[in-house]
PDB file of N, H, CA, C and O in Angstrom:
ATOM      1  N   MET A   1       9.608  -9.276   9.899  1.00  0.00           N
ATOM      2  CA  MET A   1       9.496  -8.220  10.504  1.00  0.00           C
ATOM      3  C   MET A   1      10.846  -7.585  11.375  1.00  0.00           C
ATOM      4  O   MET A   1      11.493  -8.273  12.164  1.00  0.00           O
ATOM      5  N   ASP A   2      11.113  -6.280  11.106  1.00  0.00           N
ATOM      6  H   ASP A   2      10.587  -5.720  10.466  1.00  0.00           H
ATOM      7  CA  ASP A   2      12.785  -6.346  11.653  1.00  0.00           C
ATOM      8  C   ASP A   2      12.724  -5.132  12.259  1.00  0.00           C
ATOM      9  O   ASP A   2      12.207  -4.127  11.771  1.00  0.00           O
ATOM     10  N   LYS A   3      13.437  -5.249  13.701  1.00  0.00           N
ATOM     11  H   LYS A   3      13.856  -6.066  14.098  1.00  0.00           H
ATOM     12  CA  LYS A   3      13.726  -3.914  14.068  1.00  0.00           C
ATOM     13  C   LYS A   3      15.061  -3.283  14.711  1.00  0.00           C
ATOM     14  O   LYS A   3      15.054  -2.213  15.320  1.00  0.00           O
ATOM     15  N   ASN A   4      16.261  -4.109  14.494  1.00  0.00           N
ATOM     16  H   ASN A   4      16.266  -4.978  13.999  1.00  0.00           H
ATOM     17  CA  ASN A   4      17.724  -3.954  14.098  1.00  0.00           C
ATOM     18  C   ASN A   4      18.353  -2.305  13.493  1.00  0.00           C
ATOM     19  O   ASN A   4      18.011  -2.191  12.316  1.00  0.00           O
ATOM     20  N   GLY A   5      18.810  -1.588  13.773  1.00  0.00           N
ATOM     21  H   GLY A   5      19.087  -1.681  14.729  1.00  0.00           H
ATOM     22  CA  GLY A   5      19.498  -0.480  12.745  1.00  0.00           C
ATOM     23  C   GLY A   5      18.470  -0.005  12.682  1.00  0.00           C
ATOM     24  O   GLY A   5      18.955   0.959  12.090  1.00  0.00           O
ATOM     25  N   ARG A   6      17.169   0.311  12.752  1.00  0.00           N
ATOM     26  H   ARG A   6      16.775  -0.472  13.233  1.00  0.00           H
ATOM     27  CA  ARG A   6      16.333   1.610  12.994  1.00  0.00           C
ATOM     28  C   ARG A   6      15.671   2.190  14.034  1.00  0.00           C
ATOM     29  O   ARG A   6      14.454   2.247  13.860  1.00  0.00           O
ATOM     30  N   ALA A   7      16.045   2.602  14.975  1.00  0.00           N
ATOM     31  H   ALA A   7      17.034   2.556  15.116  1.00  0.00           H
ATOM     32  CA  ALA A   7      15.850   2.885  16.204  1.00  0.00           C
ATOM     33  C   ALA A   7      14.701   2.980  16.702  1.00  0.00           C
ATOM     34  O   ALA A   7      14.000   3.975  16.890  1.00  0.00           O
ATOM     35  N   GLY A   8      14.426   1.306  17.032  1.00  0.00           N
ATOM     36  H   GLY A   8      14.995   0.498  16.880  1.00  0.00           H
ATOM     37  CA  GLY A   8      13.635   0.815  17.126  1.00  0.00           C
ATOM     38  C   GLY A   8      12.003   0.839  16.929  1.00  0.00           C
ATOM     39  O   GLY A   8      10.989   0.572  17.574  1.00  0.00           O
ATOM     40  N   LYS A   9      12.410   1.355  15.560  1.00  0.00           N
ATOM     41  H   LYS A   9      13.234   1.572  15.037  1.00  0.00           H
ATOM     42  CA  LYS A   9      10.445   1.125  14.365  1.00  0.00           C
ATOM     43  C   LYS A   9      11.054  -0.378  13.820  1.00  0.00           C
ATOM     44  O   LYS A   9      12.152  -0.933  13.797  1.00  0.00           O
ATOM     45  N   GLN A  10       9.235  -0.782  13.269  1.00  0.00           N
ATOM     46  H   GLN A  10       8.343  -0.331  13.287  1.00  0.00           H
ATOM     47  CA  GLN A  10       9.480  -1.615  12.967  1.00  0.00           C
ATOM     48  C   GLN A  10       9.241  -1.913  11.245  1.00  0.00           C
ATOM     49  O   GLN A  10       8.458  -1.320  10.503  1.00  0.00           O
ATOM     50  N   VAL A  11      10.080  -2.899  10.940  1.00  0.00           N
ATOM     51  H   VAL A  11      10.716  -3.381  11.543  1.00  0.00           H
ATOM     52  CA  VAL A  11       9.722  -2.889   9.687  1.00  0.00           C
ATOM     53  C   VAL A  11       9.473  -4.187   9.189  1.00  0.00           C
ATOM     54  O   VAL A  11      10.144  -5.202   9.377  1.00  0.00           O
ATOM     55  N   THR A  12       7.997  -3.984   8.257  1.00  0.00           N
ATOM     56  H   THR A  12       7.452  -3.159   8.105  1.00  0.00           H
ATOM     57  CA  THR A  12       8.492  -5.779   7.286  1.00  0.00           C
ATOM     58  C   THR A  12       8.890  -5.832   6.472  1.00  0.00           C
ATOM     59  O   THR A  12       8.227  -5.276   5.597  1.00  0.00           O
ATOM     60  N   LEU A  13      10.133  -6.436   6.019  1.00  0.00           N
ATOM     61  H   LEU A  13      10.672  -6.888   6.730  1.00  0.00           H
ATOM     62  CA  LEU A  13      11.149  -6.808   5.483  1.00  0.00           C
ATOM     63  C   LEU A  13      10.548  -8.300   4.261  1.00  0.00           C
ATOM     64  O   LEU A  13      10.138  -9.393   4.651  1.00  0.00           O
ATOM     65  N   VAL A  14      10.743  -7.673   2.224  1.00  0.00           N
ATOM     66  H   VAL A  14      11.077  -6.785   1.907  1.00  0.00           H
ATOM     67  CA  VAL A  14      10.611  -9.203   2.133  1.00  0.00           C
ATOM     68  C   VAL A  14      12.045  -9.607   1.024  1.00  0.00           C
ATOM     69  O   VAL A  14      12.567  -8.932   0.137  1.00  0.00           O
ATOM     70  N   THR A  15      12.370 -11.036   1.560  1.00  0.00           N
ATOM     71  H   THR A  15      11.946 -11.584   2.281  1.00  0.00           H
ATOM     72  CA  THR A  15      13.661 -11.368   1.312  1.00  0.00           C
ATOM     73  C   THR A  15      12.905 -12.646  -0.244  1.00  0.00           C
ATOM     74  O   THR A  15      11.863 -13.271  -0.443  1.00  0.00           O
ATOM     75  N   GLY A  16      13.942 -12.470  -0.812  1.00  0.00           N
ATOM     76  H   GLY A  16      14.789 -11.962  -0.650  1.00  0.00           H
ATOM     77  CA  GLY A  16      14.033 -13.844  -1.144  1.00  0.00           C
ATOM     78  C   GLY A  16      13.743 -13.904  -2.764  1.00  0.00           C
ATOM     79  O   GLY A  16      13.607 -14.983  -3.340  1.00  0.00           O
ATOM     80  N   PHE A  17      13.646 -12.409  -3.563  1.00  0.00           N
ATOM     81  H   PHE A  17      13.756 -11.532  -3.095  1.00  0.00           H
ATOM     82  CA  PHE A  17      12.123 -12.564  -4.217  1.00  0.00           C
ATOM     83  C   PHE A  17      13.707 -12.658  -5.408  1.00  0.00           C
ATOM     84  O   PHE A  17      14.789 -12.228  -5.010  1.00  0.00           O
ATOM     85  N   VAL A  18      13.560 -13.206  -6.662  1.00  0.00           N
ATOM     86  H   VAL A  18      12.681 -13.556  -6.985  1.00  0.00           H
ATOM     87  CA  VAL A  18      14.054 -14.072  -7.709  1.00  0.00           C
ATOM     88  C   VAL A  18      13.466 -13.291  -9.275  1.00  0.00           C
ATOM     89  O   VAL A  18      12.479 -13.740  -9.859  1.00  0.00           O
ATOM     90  N   GLY A  19      14.237 -12.108  -9.784  1.00  0.00           N
ATOM     91  H   GLY A  19      15.038 -11.744  -9.310  1.00  0.00           H
ATOM     92  CA  GLY A  19      14.261 -11.792 -10.414  1.00  0.00           C
ATOM     93  C   GLY A  19      14.734 -10.420 -10.560  1.00  0.00           C
ATOM     94  O   GLY A  19      15.458  -9.880  -9.724  1.00  0.00           O
ATOM     95  N   SER A  20      14.186  -9.679 -11.973  1.00  0.00           N
ATOM     96  H   SER A  20      13.597 -10.118 -12.652  1.00  0.00           H
ATOM     97  CA  SER A  20      15.026  -8.498 -12.192  1.00  0.00           C
ATOM     98  C   SER A  20      15.058  -7.254 -11.490  1.00  0.00           C
ATOM     99  O   SER A  20      13.936  -7.002 -11.049  1.00  0.00           O
ATOM    100  N   SER A  21      15.808  -6.477 -11.246  1.00  0.00           N
ATOM    101  H   SER A  21      16.719  -6.682 -11.604  1.00  0.00           H
ATOM    102  CA  SER A  21      15.928  -5.084 -10.796  1.00  0.00           C
ATOM    103  C   SER A  21      14.537  -4.234 -10.671  1.00  0.00           C
ATOM    104  O   SER A  21      14.030  -3.631  -9.725  1.00  0.00           O
ATOM    105  N   ASN A  22      14.070  -4.474 -12.240  1.00  0.00           N
ATOM    106  H   ASN A  22      14.482  -4.964 -13.009  1.00  0.00           H
ATOM    107  CA  ASN A  22      12.715  -3.283 -12.816  1.00  0.00           C
ATOM    108  C   ASN A  22      11.900  -4.793 -11.737  1.00  0.00           C
ATOM    109  O   ASN A  22      11.846  -4.978 -10.521  1.00  0.00           O
ATOM    110  N   ASP A  23      11.483  -5.454 -12.713  1.00  0.00           N
ATOM    111  H   ASP A  23      11.527  -5.303 -13.701  1.00  0.00           H
ATOM    112  CA  ASP A  23      10.012  -6.258 -10.935  1.00  0.00           C
ATOM    113  C   ASP A  23      10.461  -6.336  -9.894  1.00  0.00           C
ATOM    114  O   ASP A  23       9.599  -6.908  -9.226  1.00  0.00           O
ATOM    115  N   LEU A  24      11.770  -6.002  -8.934  1.00  0.00           N
ATOM    116  H   LEU A  24      12.470  -5.538  -9.476  1.00  0.00           H
ATOM    117  CA  LEU A  24      11.446  -5.232  -8.319  1.00  0.00           C
ATOM    118  C   LEU A  24      10.842  -4.408  -8.324  1.00  0.00           C
ATOM    119  O   LEU A  24       9.626  -4.502  -8.492  1.00  0.00           O
ATOM    120  N   GLU A  25      11.338  -3.506  -8.179  1.00  0.00           N
ATOM    121  H   GLU A  25      12.326  -3.430  -8.042  1.00  0.00           H
ATOM    122  CA  GLU A  25      10.300  -2.094  -8.452  1.00  0.00           C
ATOM    123  C   GLU A  25       9.465  -2.335  -8.574  1.00  0.00           C
ATOM    124  O   GLU A  25       8.654  -1.996  -7.712  1.00  0.00           O
ATOM    125  N   ALA A  26       9.018  -3.088  -9.713  1.00  0.00           N
ATOM    126  H   ALA A  26       9.676  -3.363 -10.414  1.00  0.00           H
ATOM    127  CA  ALA A  26       7.279  -2.652  -9.436  1.00  0.00           C
ATOM    128  C   ALA A  26       6.159  -3.472  -8.371  1.00  0.00           C
ATOM    129  O   ALA A  26       5.064  -3.319  -7.828  1.00  0.00           O
ATOM    130  N   LEU A  27       7.171  -4.344  -8.491  1.00  0.00           N
ATOM    131  H   LEU A  27       8.060  -4.469  -8.932  1.00  0.00           H
ATOM    132  CA  LEU A  27       6.361  -4.976  -6.710  1.00  0.00           C
ATOM    133  C   LEU A  27       5.998  -3.805  -6.291  1.00  0.00           C
ATOM    134  O   LEU A  27       5.053  -3.052  -6.524  1.00  0.00           O
ATOM    135  N   THR A  28       7.564  -3.771  -5.168  1.00  0.00           N
ATOM    136  H   THR A  28       8.332  -4.382  -4.978  1.00  0.00           H
ATOM    137  CA  THR A  28       7.917  -2.921  -4.088  1.00  0.00           C
ATOM    138  C   THR A  28       6.838  -2.408  -4.341  1.00  0.00           C
ATOM    139  O   THR A  28       5.910  -3.116  -3.948  1.00  0.00           O
ATOM    140  N   LYS A  29       6.163  -0.412  -5.388  1.00  0.00           N
ATOM    141  H   LYS A  29       6.917   0.163  -5.707  1.00  0.00           H
ATOM    142  CA  LYS A  29       5.040  -0.409  -5.947  1.00  0.00           C
ATOM    143  C   LYS A  29       3.857  -0.597  -5.855  1.00  0.00           C
ATOM    144  O   LYS A  29       3.018   0.303  -5.900  1.00  0.00           O
ATOM    145  N   LEU A  30       3.656  -1.608  -5.734  1.00  0.00           N
ATOM    146  H   LEU A  30       4.338  -2.339  -5.697  1.00  0.00           H
ATOM    147  CA  LEU A  30       2.858  -2.086  -5.764  1.00  0.00           C
ATOM    148  C   LEU A  30       2.217  -3.092  -4.160  1.00  0.00           C
ATOM    149  O   LEU A  30       1.090  -3.534  -3.938  1.00  0.00           O
ATOM    150  N   LEU A  31       3.056  -3.135  -3.596  1.00  0.00           N
ATOM    151  H   LEU A  31       3.972  -2.776  -3.776  1.00  0.00           H
ATOM    152  CA  LEU A  31       2.691  -3.285  -1.640  1.00  0.00           C
ATOM    153  C   LEU A  31       2.913  -2.217  -1.088  1.00  0.00           C
ATOM    154  O   LEU A  31       2.557  -2.121   0.086  1.00  0.00           O
ATOM    155  N   LYS A  32       3.590  -1.029  -1.760  1.00  0.00           N
ATOM    156  H   LYS A  32       3.880  -1.107  -2.714  1.00  0.00           H
ATOM    157  CA  LYS A  32       3.247  -0.126  -1.411  1.00  0.00           C
ATOM    158  C   LYS A  32       1.764   0.956  -0.894  1.00  0.00           C
ATOM    159  O   LYS A  32       1.265   1.445   0.119  1.00  0.00           O
ATOM    160  N   ALA A  33       1.522   0.865  -2.606  1.00  0.00           N
ATOM    161  H   ALA A  33       1.928   0.467  -3.429  1.00  0.00           H
ATOM    162  CA  ALA A  33       0.009   1.039  -2.423  1.00  0.00           C
ATOM    163  C   ALA A  33      -0.842   0.243  -1.982  1.00  0.00           C
ATOM    164  O   ALA A  33      -1.888   0.808  -1.663  1.00  0.00           O
ATOM    165  N   LYS A  34      -0.822  -1.109  -1.794  1.00  0.00           N
ATOM    166  H   LYS A  34       0.028  -1.568  -2.054  1.00  0.00           H
ATOM    167  CA  LYS A  34      -1.863  -1.995  -1.521  1.00  0.00           C
ATOM    168  C   LYS A  34      -1.837  -1.982   0.418  1.00  0.00           C
ATOM    169  O   LYS A  34      -2.707  -2.111   1.279  1.00  0.00           O
ATOM    170  N   CYS A  35      -0.574  -1.789   0.430  1.00  0.00           N
ATOM    171  H   CYS A  35       0.133  -1.684  -0.269  1.00  0.00           H
ATOM    172  CA  CYS A  35      -0.755  -1.506   1.644  1.00  0.00           C
ATOM    173  C   CYS A  35      -1.420   0.237   2.974  1.00  0.00           C
ATOM    174  O   CYS A  35      -2.011   0.693   3.953  1.00  0.00           O
ATOM    175  N   GLY A  36      -0.408   0.407   1.473  1.00  0.00           N
ATOM    176  H   GLY A  36       0.072   0.037   0.678  1.00  0.00           H
ATOM    177  CA  GLY A  36      -0.132   2.448   1.975  1.00  0.00           C
ATOM    178  C   GLY A  36       0.464   3.132   2.896  1.00  0.00           C
ATOM    179  O   GLY A  36       0.114   4.163   3.470  1.00  0.00           O
ATOM    180  N   VAL A  37       1.459   2.441   3.007  1.00  0.00           N
ATOM    181  H   VAL A  37       1.744   1.603   2.541  1.00  0.00           H
ATOM    182  CA  VAL A  37       2.843   3.030   3.433  1.00  0.00           C
ATOM    183  C   VAL A  37       3.735   2.935   3.213  1.00  0.00           C
ATOM    184  O   VAL A  37       3.876   1.918   2.535  1.00  0.00           O
ATOM    185  N   GLY A  38       5.081   3.692   3.459  1.00  0.00           N
ATOM    186  H   GLY A  38       4.966   4.519   4.011  1.00  0.00           H
ATOM    187  CA  GLY A  38       6.022   4.281   2.443  1.00  0.00           C
ATOM    188  C   GLY A  38       7.316   2.961   3.133  1.00  0.00           C
ATOM    189  O   GLY A  38       7.325   2.412   4.234  1.00  0.00           O
ATOM    190  N   GLY A  39       8.121   2.836   2.149  1.00  0.00           N
ATOM    191  H   GLY A  39       8.113   3.282   1.254  1.00  0.00           H
ATOM    192  CA  GLY A  39       8.821   1.761   1.582  1.00  0.00           C
ATOM    193  C   GLY A  39      10.164   2.055   0.524  1.00  0.00           C
ATOM    194  O   GLY A  39      10.252   3.053  -0.191  1.00  0.00           O
ATOM    195  N   SER A  40      11.048   1.092   0.591  1.00  0.00           N
ATOM    196  H   SER A  40      10.976   0.281   1.172  1.00  0.00           H
ATOM    197  CA  SER A  40      11.977   0.892  -0.464  1.00  0.00           C
ATOM    198  C   SER A  40      12.665   0.414  -0.847  1.00  0.00           C
ATOM    199  O   SER A  40      13.634   0.838  -0.218  1.00  0.00           O
ATOM    200  N   SER A  41      13.016  -0.270  -1.513  1.00  0.00           N
ATOM    201  H   SER A  41      12.229  -0.615  -2.024  1.00  0.00           H
ATOM    202  CA  SER A  41      13.639  -2.020  -2.363  1.00  0.00           C
ATOM    203  C   SER A  41      15.268  -1.660  -2.316  1.00  0.00           C
ATOM    204  O   SER A  41      15.424  -0.460  -2.539  1.00  0.00           O
ATOM    205  N   LYS A  42      16.722  -2.475  -2.053  1.00  0.00           N
ATOM    206  H   LYS A  42      16.596  -3.450  -1.873  1.00  0.00           H
ATOM    207  CA  LYS A  42      17.777  -2.047  -1.819  1.00  0.00           C
ATOM    208  C   LYS A  42      17.699  -3.972  -2.081  1.00  0.00           C
ATOM    209  O   LYS A  42      16.759  -4.753  -1.934  1.00  0.00           O
ATOM    210  N   ASP A  43      19.299  -4.217  -2.562  1.00  0.00           N
ATOM    211  H   ASP A  43      20.062  -3.582  -2.681  1.00  0.00           H
ATOM    212  CA  ASP A  43      19.799  -5.769  -2.284  1.00  0.00           C
ATOM    213  C   ASP A  43      19.003  -6.546  -2.412  1.00  0.00           C
ATOM    214  O   ASP A  43      19.128  -7.471  -1.610  1.00  0.00           O
ATOM    215  N   GLY A  44      17.678  -6.684  -3.490  1.00  0.00           N
ATOM    216  H   GLY A  44      17.576  -5.933  -4.142  1.00  0.00           H
ATOM    217  CA  GLY A  44      17.401  -7.508  -3.394  1.00  0.00           C
ATOM    218  C   GLY A  44      15.675  -7.394  -1.748  1.00  0.00           C
ATOM    219  O   GLY A  44      14.805  -8.210  -1.443  1.00  0.00           O
ATOM    220  N   GLU A  45      15.872  -6.566  -1.430  1.00  0.00           N
ATOM    221  H   GLU A  45      16.579  -5.903  -1.677  1.00  0.00           H
ATOM    222  CA  GLU A  45      14.504  -6.902  -0.256  1.00  0.00           C
ATOM    223  C   GLU A  45      13.127  -5.303  -0.612  1.00  0.00           C
ATOM    224  O   GLU A  45      12.975  -4.233  -1.200  1.00  0.00           O
ATOM    225  N   ILE A  46      12.652  -6.045   0.060  1.00  0.00           N
ATOM    226  H   ILE A  46      12.775  -6.914   0.539  1.00  0.00           H
ATOM    227  CA  ILE A  46      11.816  -4.826  -0.080  1.00  0.00           C
ATOM    228  C   ILE A  46      11.340  -5.164   1.130  1.00  0.00           C
ATOM    229  O   ILE A  46      11.011  -6.224   1.663  1.00  0.00           O
ATOM    230  N   ILE A  47      11.399  -3.201   1.685  1.00  0.00           N
ATOM    231  H   ILE A  47      11.667  -2.340   1.252  1.00  0.00           H
ATOM    232  CA  ILE A  47      10.704  -2.643   3.098  1.00  0.00           C
ATOM    233  C   ILE A  47       9.709  -2.032   3.313  1.00  0.00           C
ATOM    234  O   ILE A  47       9.206  -1.824   2.209  1.00  0.00           O
ATOM    235  N   LEU A  48       9.266  -1.722   3.868  1.00  0.00           N
ATOM    236  H   LEU A  48       9.675  -1.891   4.765  1.00  0.00           H
ATOM    237  CA  LEU A  48       8.032  -1.686   4.374  1.00  0.00           C
ATOM    238  C   LEU A  48       7.271  -1.142   4.919  1.00  0.00           C
ATOM    239  O   LEU A  48       6.216  -1.776   4.927  1.00  0.00           O
ATOM    240  N   GLN A  49       7.189   0.319   5.733  1.00  0.00           N
ATOM    241  H   GLN A  49       8.046   0.834   5.727  1.00  0.00           H
ATOM    242  CA  GLN A  49       7.773   0.870   7.698  1.00  0.00           C
ATOM    243  C   GLN A  49       5.979   0.137   8.230  1.00  0.00           C
ATOM    244  O   GLN A  49       4.923   0.371   7.640  1.00  0.00           O
ATOM    245  N   GLY A  50       6.139  -0.644   9.332  1.00  0.00           N
ATOM    246  H   GLY A  50       6.996  -0.833   9.811  1.00  0.00           H
ATOM    247  CA  GLY A  50       5.871  -0.963  10.103  1.00  0.00           C
ATOM    248  C   GLY A  50       5.024  -2.173   9.803  1.00  0.00           C
ATOM    249  O   GLY A  50       4.940  -2.384   8.593  1.00  0.00           O
ATOM    250  N   ASP A  51       4.355  -3.050  10.587  1.00  0.00           N
ATOM    251  H   ASP A  51       4.423  -2.879  11.569  1.00  0.00           H
ATOM    252  CA  ASP A  51       3.588  -4.266  10.833  1.00  0.00           C
ATOM    253  C   ASP A  51       2.926  -4.723   9.527  1.00  0.00           C
ATOM    254  O   ASP A  51       1.702  -4.838   9.461  1.00  0.00           O
ATOM    255  N   LEU A  52       3.592  -4.937   8.668  1.00  0.00           N
ATOM    256  H   LEU A  52       4.586  -4.843   8.721  1.00  0.00           H
ATOM    257  CA  LEU A  52       2.301  -5.488   7.635  1.00  0.00           C
ATOM    258  C   LEU A  52       2.660  -7.172   7.081  1.00  0.00           C
ATOM    259  O   LEU A  52       2.558  -7.507   5.901  1.00  0.00           O
ATOM    260  N   ARG A  53       2.987  -7.878   7.926  1.00  0.00           N
ATOM    261  H   ARG A  53       3.070  -7.606   8.885  1.00  0.00           H
ATOM    262  CA  ARG A  53       3.094  -9.308   7.793  1.00  0.00           C
ATOM    263  C   ARG A  53       1.541 -10.130   7.194  1.00  0.00           C
ATOM    264  O   ARG A  53       1.691 -10.829   6.192  1.00  0.00           O
ATOM    265  N   ASP A  54       0.301 -10.054   7.714  1.00  0.00           N
ATOM    266  H   ASP A  54       0.179  -9.486   8.528  1.00  0.00           H
ATOM    267  CA  ASP A  54      -0.570 -10.618   6.722  1.00  0.00           C
ATOM    268  C   ASP A  54      -0.401  -9.501   5.772  1.00  0.00           C
ATOM    269  O   ASP A  54       0.723  -9.733   5.327  1.00  0.00           O
ATOM    270  N   LYS A  55      -0.769  -8.573   5.264  1.00  0.00           N
ATOM    271  H   LYS A  55      -1.682  -8.385   5.625  1.00  0.00           H
ATOM    272  CA  LYS A  55      -1.143  -7.844   4.106  1.00  0.00           C
ATOM    273  C   LYS A  55      -0.218  -8.335   3.198  1.00  0.00           C
ATOM    274  O   LYS A  55      -0.789  -8.646   2.153  1.00  0.00           O
ATOM    275  N   VAL A  56       1.546  -8.625   3.153  1.00  0.00           N
ATOM    276  H   VAL A  56       2.010  -8.373   4.002  1.00  0.00           H
ATOM    277  CA  VAL A  56       1.883  -8.534   2.550  1.00  0.00           C
ATOM    278  C   VAL A  56       1.958  -9.800   2.407  1.00  0.00           C
ATOM    279  O   VAL A  56       2.491  -9.775   1.297  1.00  0.00           O
ATOM    280  N   VAL A  57       1.851 -10.918   2.642  1.00  0.00           N
ATOM    281  H   VAL A  57       1.417 -10.939   3.543  1.00  0.00           H
ATOM    282  CA  VAL A  57       1.256 -12.346   2.159  1.00  0.00           C
ATOM    283  C   VAL A  57       0.558 -12.257   1.231  1.00  0.00           C
ATOM    284  O   VAL A  57       0.765 -12.607   0.069  1.00  0.00           O
ATOM    285  N   GLN A  58      -0.487 -11.685   1.782  1.00  0.00           N
ATOM    286  H   GLN A  58      -0.655 -11.401   2.726  1.00  0.00           H
ATOM    287  CA  GLN A  58      -1.988 -11.926   1.663  1.00  0.00           C
ATOM    288  C   GLN A  58      -1.740 -11.572  -0.099  1.00  0.00           C
ATOM    289  O   GLN A  58      -1.763 -12.392  -1.016  1.00  0.00           O
ATOM    290  N   ALA A  59      -1.498 -10.027  -0.189  1.00  0.00           N
ATOM    291  H   ALA A  59      -1.480  -9.360   0.556  1.00  0.00           H
ATOM    292  CA  ALA A  59      -1.614  -8.957  -2.174  1.00  0.00           C
ATOM    293  C   ALA A  59      -0.386 -10.054  -2.581  1.00  0.00           C
ATOM    294  O   ALA A  59      -0.474 -10.220  -3.798  1.00  0.00           O
ATOM    295  N   LEU A  60       0.699 -10.845  -2.045  1.00  0.00           N
ATOM    296  H   LEU A  60       0.771 -10.710  -1.057  1.00  0.00           H
ATOM    297  CA  LEU A  60       1.831 -11.591  -3.402  1.00  0.00           C
ATOM    298  C   LEU A  60       1.321 -12.865  -3.620  1.00  0.00           C
ATOM    299  O   LEU A  60       1.814 -13.556  -4.512  1.00  0.00           O
ATOM    300  N   LEU A  61       0.080 -13.423  -2.695  1.00  0.00           N
ATOM    301  H   LEU A  61      -0.321 -12.862  -1.971  1.00  0.00           H
ATOM    302  CA  LEU A  61      -0.708 -14.771  -2.645  1.00  0.00           C
ATOM    303  C   LEU A  61      -1.445 -14.747  -3.454  1.00  0.00           C
ATOM    304  O   LEU A  61      -1.822 -15.783  -4.001  1.00  0.00           O
ATOM    305  N   LYS A  62      -1.990 -13.264  -3.868  1.00  0.00           N
ATOM    306  H   LYS A  62      -1.684 -12.422  -3.424  1.00  0.00           H
ATOM    307  CA  LYS A  62      -2.505 -12.897  -4.987  1.00  0.00           C
ATOM    308  C   LYS A  62      -2.339 -12.522  -6.554  1.00  0.00           C
ATOM    309  O   LYS A  62      -2.989 -12.571  -7.598  1.00  0.00           O
ATOM    310  N   GLU A  63      -1.467 -12.244  -6.225  1.00  0.00           N
ATOM    311  H   GLU A  63      -0.940 -12.204  -5.376  1.00  0.00           H
ATOM    312  CA  GLU A  63       0.371 -11.820  -7.235  1.00  0.00           C
ATOM    313  C   GLU A  63       0.011 -12.815  -7.943  1.00  0.00           C
ATOM    314  O   GLU A  63      -0.445 -12.525  -9.050  1.00  0.00           O
ATOM    315  N   GLY A  64       0.075 -14.102  -7.618  1.00  0.00           N
ATOM    316  H   GLY A  64       0.445 -14.337  -6.720  1.00  0.00           H
ATOM    317  CA  GLY A  64       0.753 -15.124  -7.884  1.00  0.00           C
ATOM    318  C   GLY A  64       1.868 -15.459  -7.501  1.00  0.00           C
ATOM    319  O   GLY A  64       2.249 -16.421  -8.168  1.00  0.00           O
ATOM    320  N   TYR A  65       2.793 -15.066  -6.552  1.00  0.00           N
ATOM    321  H   TYR A  65       2.484 -14.285  -6.010  1.00  0.00           H
ATOM    322  CA  TYR A  65       3.467 -14.475  -5.877  1.00  0.00           C
ATOM    323  C   TYR A  65       3.673 -16.468  -4.910  1.00  0.00           C
ATOM    324  O   TYR A  65       2.684 -17.133  -4.601  1.00  0.00           O
ATOM    325  N   LYS A  66       4.877 -16.854  -4.707  1.00  0.00           N
ATOM    326  H   LYS A  66       5.680 -16.314  -4.958  1.00  0.00           H
ATOM    327  CA  LYS A  66       4.637 -17.882  -3.151  1.00  0.00           C
ATOM    328  C   LYS A  66       5.604 -17.262  -2.549  1.00  0.00           C
ATOM    329  O   LYS A  66       6.770 -16.938  -2.773  1.00  0.00           O
ATOM    330  N   ALA A  67       4.165 -17.111  -1.033  1.00  0.00           N
ATOM    331  H   ALA A  67       3.218 -17.375  -0.851  1.00  0.00           H
ATOM    332  CA  ALA A  67       5.046 -16.579   0.302  1.00  0.00           C
ATOM    333  C   ALA A  67       5.002 -16.764   1.383  1.00  0.00           C
ATOM    334  O   ALA A  67       4.034 -17.493   1.163  1.00  0.00           O
ATOM    335  N   LYS A  68       5.098 -16.816   2.293  1.00  0.00           N
ATOM    336  H   LYS A  68       5.884 -16.224   2.472  1.00  0.00           H
ATOM    337  CA  LYS A  68       4.656 -17.523   3.920  1.00  0.00           C
ATOM    338  C   LYS A  68       4.880 -16.486   4.147  1.00  0.00           C
ATOM    339  O   LYS A  68       5.047 -15.500   3.429  1.00  0.00           O
ATOM    340  N   ARG A  69       4.914 -16.749   5.920  1.00  0.00           N
ATOM    341  H   ARG A  69       4.778 -17.550   6.503  1.00  0.00           H
ATOM    342  CA  ARG A  69       4.480 -15.201   7.304  1.00  0.00           C
ATOM    343  C   ARG A  69       5.782 -16.553   7.968  1.00  0.00           C
ATOM    344  O   ARG A  69       5.602 -17.693   8.396  1.00  0.00           O
ATOM    345  N   ILE A  70       7.144 -15.655   7.756  1.00  0.00           N
ATOM    346  H   ILE A  70       7.290 -14.729   7.408  1.00  0.00           H
ATOM    347  CA  ILE A  70       7.805 -15.445   8.757  1.00  0.00           C
ATOM    348  C   ILE A  70       8.097 -14.915  10.702  1.00  0.00           C
ATOM    349  O   ILE A  70       8.854 -13.951  10.810  1.00  0.00           O
ATOM    350  N   GLY A  71       7.781 -15.249  11.481  1.00  0.00           N
ATOM    351  H   GLY A  71       7.165 -16.032  11.393  1.00  0.00           H
ATOM    352  CA  GLY A  71       8.364 -14.781  12.644  1.00  0.00           C
ATOM    353  C   GLY A  71       7.005 -14.253  13.419  1.00  0.00           C
ATOM    354  O   GLY A  71       7.090 -13.744  14.537  1.00  0.00           O
TER     355      GLY A  71
END
């Protein structure tokens, strides 16, 4: 979770993704749909609006990715 440089708004960051940019875009789309929020992917990071750490970790584990909650 991060608020720096975002006018005090909370966002959830997913970092450490290894794969192609197409795979990153597909994962971003999946997480946005599962959590019902907006977001984007940029520089190997996925940015989702709001504090969704638990939902994101569960969704990533269900899809077969290694994930852990930080913070």
